[in-house]
Structures are given as structure tokens and as C-alpha cells.
Amino acid sequence: MSHRTAVAPEASWVARWAGSLLCLVVAGIHVVDQGGITATRDPSYLGIAYHVLEIAAVVAAALLLLGLVRLGWLLAVGVALGPLVGYILSRGPGLPGAREDIGNWTEPLGLASLAVEGALLLLSVPLFARSMRPRPRASVSSGD
């Protein structure tokens, strides 16, 4: 008899649903911030980055729900980290052609975004790391 504990499938399912929901909330916050799905922020590189993030968030959510956890959690890490880094850079030194947010650390939508991205990061990093571990193979009993 093995004393190894396994993660209950329900726990994995709950984590995948939570990760998917957090990814979709990140996408939604950025759609609101850019002014809608068809709007594009200026400068154009920033608008493109918003669209790439939103698409990546939806794809990550779909991958997690479909059970493609390794790729889903990896993409979820990127969905969390990308905007976190962008927030720090845009509020700190500023971004080329986008200096209006320098020092604007307490914008409500930005703070909501940080909270969701932080939660997604805390969820996705350990689950991605766990997905990278080799799975133990089932041992064949000799039937003594």
C-alpha cells in the first residue's frame, strides 16, 4: 500500500476554474481600460500589447478548462506577470510615448488589476511548477 497522497481531482478542477476566471478578469479589466474591445490605446505598441494580453488570457483560460494544464498554467503566469511589470514601468519611469501614468499608483482600476494579477500569479506559479514534475508510473504488483 502506498502512503503517497494525491491531489483530489476536484481540487485540480477548482484550481483550473479559478485560474480561468482570474485570466478572464485580467482580460476584462484591460478591455475596460483601453475603452472597449475594438479600441486601441496610444501609443500603438501599448494598444497591441493590450490586445495580445487579452487574447493570451482567453487562450490560457480555455487551455485550463480543457485540461491542458502545463501550457495553460505557463500562459497564466505570463498573463499575470506581463501587466504587473507594465504597471510598475508605466507608473515608475514611464513608457516611451506614454508618460501620463507616471506616479499614478492609486488608480482604482490599476489597483483592481494588481489584485487580480497577484492572485493569478500566486495560483499559477506553484501549479505550473507542479505540472512540470514527472508523474510517478504505476507500479506492477508481483501478486505474492
Coordinates of C-alpha atoms in Angstrom, one line a residue:
M1 CA 0.0 0.0 0.0
S2 CA 1.3 3.4 -0.9
H3 CA 1.4 6.2 1.6
R4 CA 1.7 8.9 -1.1
T5 CA -1.1 11.4 -1.1
A6 CA -2.5 12.5 -4.4
V7 CA -4.3 15.7 -5.2
A8 CA -8.0 15.1 -5.4
P9 CA -9.3 15.6 -9.0
E10 CA -11.9 18.1 -7.6
A11 CA -9.1 20.3 -6.2
S12 CA -7.4 20.3 -9.6
W13 CA -10.7 21.2 -11.2
V14 CA -11.4 24.0 -8.8
A15 CA -7.9 25.5 -9.3
R16 CA -8.3 25.3 -13.1
W17 CA -11.7 27.1 -12.9
A18 CA -10.3 29.7 -10.5
G19 CA -7.3 30.3 -12.8
S20 CA -9.6 30.5 -15.8
L21 CA -11.8 33.0 -14.1
L22 CA -8.8 35.1 -13.0
C23 CA -7.4 35.1 -16.5
L24 CA -10.8 36.3 -17.9
V25 CA -11.0 39.1 -15.3
V26 CA -7.5 40.3 -16.3
A27 CA -8.7 40.4 -19.9
G28 CA -11.9 42.2 -18.9
I29 CA -10.0 44.8 -16.8
H30 CA -7.8 45.6 -19.8
V31 CA -10.7 45.8 -22.2
V32 CA -12.3 48.4 -19.9
D33 CA -9.0 50.3 -19.5
Q34 CA -8.5 50.5 -23.3
G35 CA -12.1 51.7 -23.9
G36 CA -13.6 48.6 -25.4
I37 CA -12.7 45.5 -27.4
T38 CA -12.3 47.4 -30.7
A39 CA -10.5 50.4 -29.2
T40 CA -6.7 50.6 -29.2
R41 CA -4.6 52.5 -26.7
D42 CA -2.0 55.0 -27.8
P43 CA 0.9 54.6 -28.4
S44 CA 0.2 51.8 -30.8
Y45 CA 2.7 49.4 -29.3
L46 CA 0.8 49.7 -26.0
G47 CA -2.5 49.1 -27.7
I48 CA -1.1 46.0 -29.4
A49 CA 0.2 44.7 -26.1
Y50 CA -3.3 45.1 -24.6
H51 CA -4.8 43.1 -27.4
V52 CA -2.1 40.4 -27.1
L53 CA -2.7 40.2 -23.3
E54 CA -6.4 39.9 -23.7
I55 CA -6.1 37.1 -26.3
A56 CA -3.5 35.3 -24.2
A57 CA -5.8 35.5 -21.2
V58 CA -8.7 33.9 -23.1
V59 CA -6.5 31.2 -24.5
A60 CA -5.0 30.4 -21.1
A61 CA -8.5 30.2 -19.6
A62 CA -9.6 27.8 -22.4
L63 CA -6.4 25.7 -22.0
L64 CA -7.0 25.3 -18.3
L65 CA -10.7 24.4 -18.8
L66 CA -9.7 21.8 -21.4
G67 CA -7.2 20.2 -19.1
L68 CA -4.0 21.3 -20.9
V69 CA -2.6 22.4 -17.6
R70 CA 1.1 22.7 -18.3
L71 CA 0.6 25.1 -21.2
G72 CA -2.4 26.7 -19.5
W73 CA -0.6 27.5 -16.3
L74 CA 2.5 28.7 -18.1
L75 CA 0.4 31.1 -20.1
A76 CA -1.4 32.2 -17.0
V77 CA 1.9 33.1 -15.4
G78 CA 2.6 35.3 -18.4
V79 CA -0.9 36.8 -18.2
A80 CA -0.2 37.7 -14.5
L81 CA 3.4 38.9 -14.9
G82 CA 3.1 41.0 -18.0
P83 CA 0.7 43.6 -16.7
L84 CA 2.3 43.6 -13.3
V85 CA 5.6 44.6 -15.0
G86 CA 3.8 47.1 -17.2
Y87 CA 2.1 48.7 -14.2
I88 CA 5.4 49.2 -12.4
L89 CA 7.1 50.6 -15.5
S90 CA 4.3 52.9 -16.5
R91 CA 3.9 54.3 -13.0
G92 CA 7.6 54.4 -12.3
P93 CA 9.9 55.6 -15.1
G94 CA 7.2 55.7 -17.7
L95 CA 6.9 54.1 -21.0
P96 CA 8.0 55.6 -24.3
G97 CA 5.2 57.8 -25.6
A98 CA 3.1 57.0 -22.6
R99 CA 4.2 59.2 -19.7
E100 CA 0.8 60.3 -18.4
D101 CA 0.6 57.5 -15.7
I102 CA 4.0 58.3 -14.0
G103 CA 3.3 58.4 -10.3
N104 CA -0.4 57.3 -10.7
W105 CA 0.0 54.4 -8.3
T106 CA -3.5 54.6 -6.8
E107 CA -5.7 54.5 -9.9
P108 CA -8.7 52.2 -8.8
L109 CA -8.7 50.1 -12.0
G110 CA -5.0 49.7 -11.8
L111 CA -5.2 48.5 -8.2
A112 CA -8.0 46.1 -9.0
S113 CA -5.8 44.8 -11.8
L114 CA -2.9 44.3 -9.5
A115 CA -5.0 42.4 -7.0
V116 CA -6.3 40.0 -9.7
E117 CA -2.9 39.6 -11.3
G118 CA -1.3 39.0 -7.9
A119 CA -3.9 36.3 -7.1
L120 CA -3.4 34.7 -10.5
L121 CA 0.4 34.7 -10.1
L122 CA 0.1 33.1 -6.6
L123 CA -2.1 30.4 -8.0
S124 CA -0.4 29.8 -11.3
V125 CA 3.3 29.6 -10.4
P126 CA 3.1 26.7 -8.0
L127 CA 0.6 24.8 -10.2
F128 CA 2.8 25.3 -13.2
A129 CA 5.8 24.1 -11.2
R130 CA 3.8 21.0 -10.1
S131 CA 2.8 20.3 -13.7
M132 CA 6.5 20.1 -14.6
R133 CA 7.2 17.3 -12.1
P134 CA 7.4 13.9 -13.7
R135 CA 4.4 11.8 -12.8
P136 CA 5.1 8.5 -11.0
R137 CA 4.4 5.5 -13.0
A138 CA 2.0 2.9 -11.7
S139 CA 3.9 0.0 -10.2
V140 CA 3.0 -3.5 -11.2
S141 CA 2.5 -5.8 -8.2
S142 CA 4.0 -9.3 -8.3
G143 CA 1.0 -10.7 -6.6
D144 CA 2.9 -12.6 -3.9

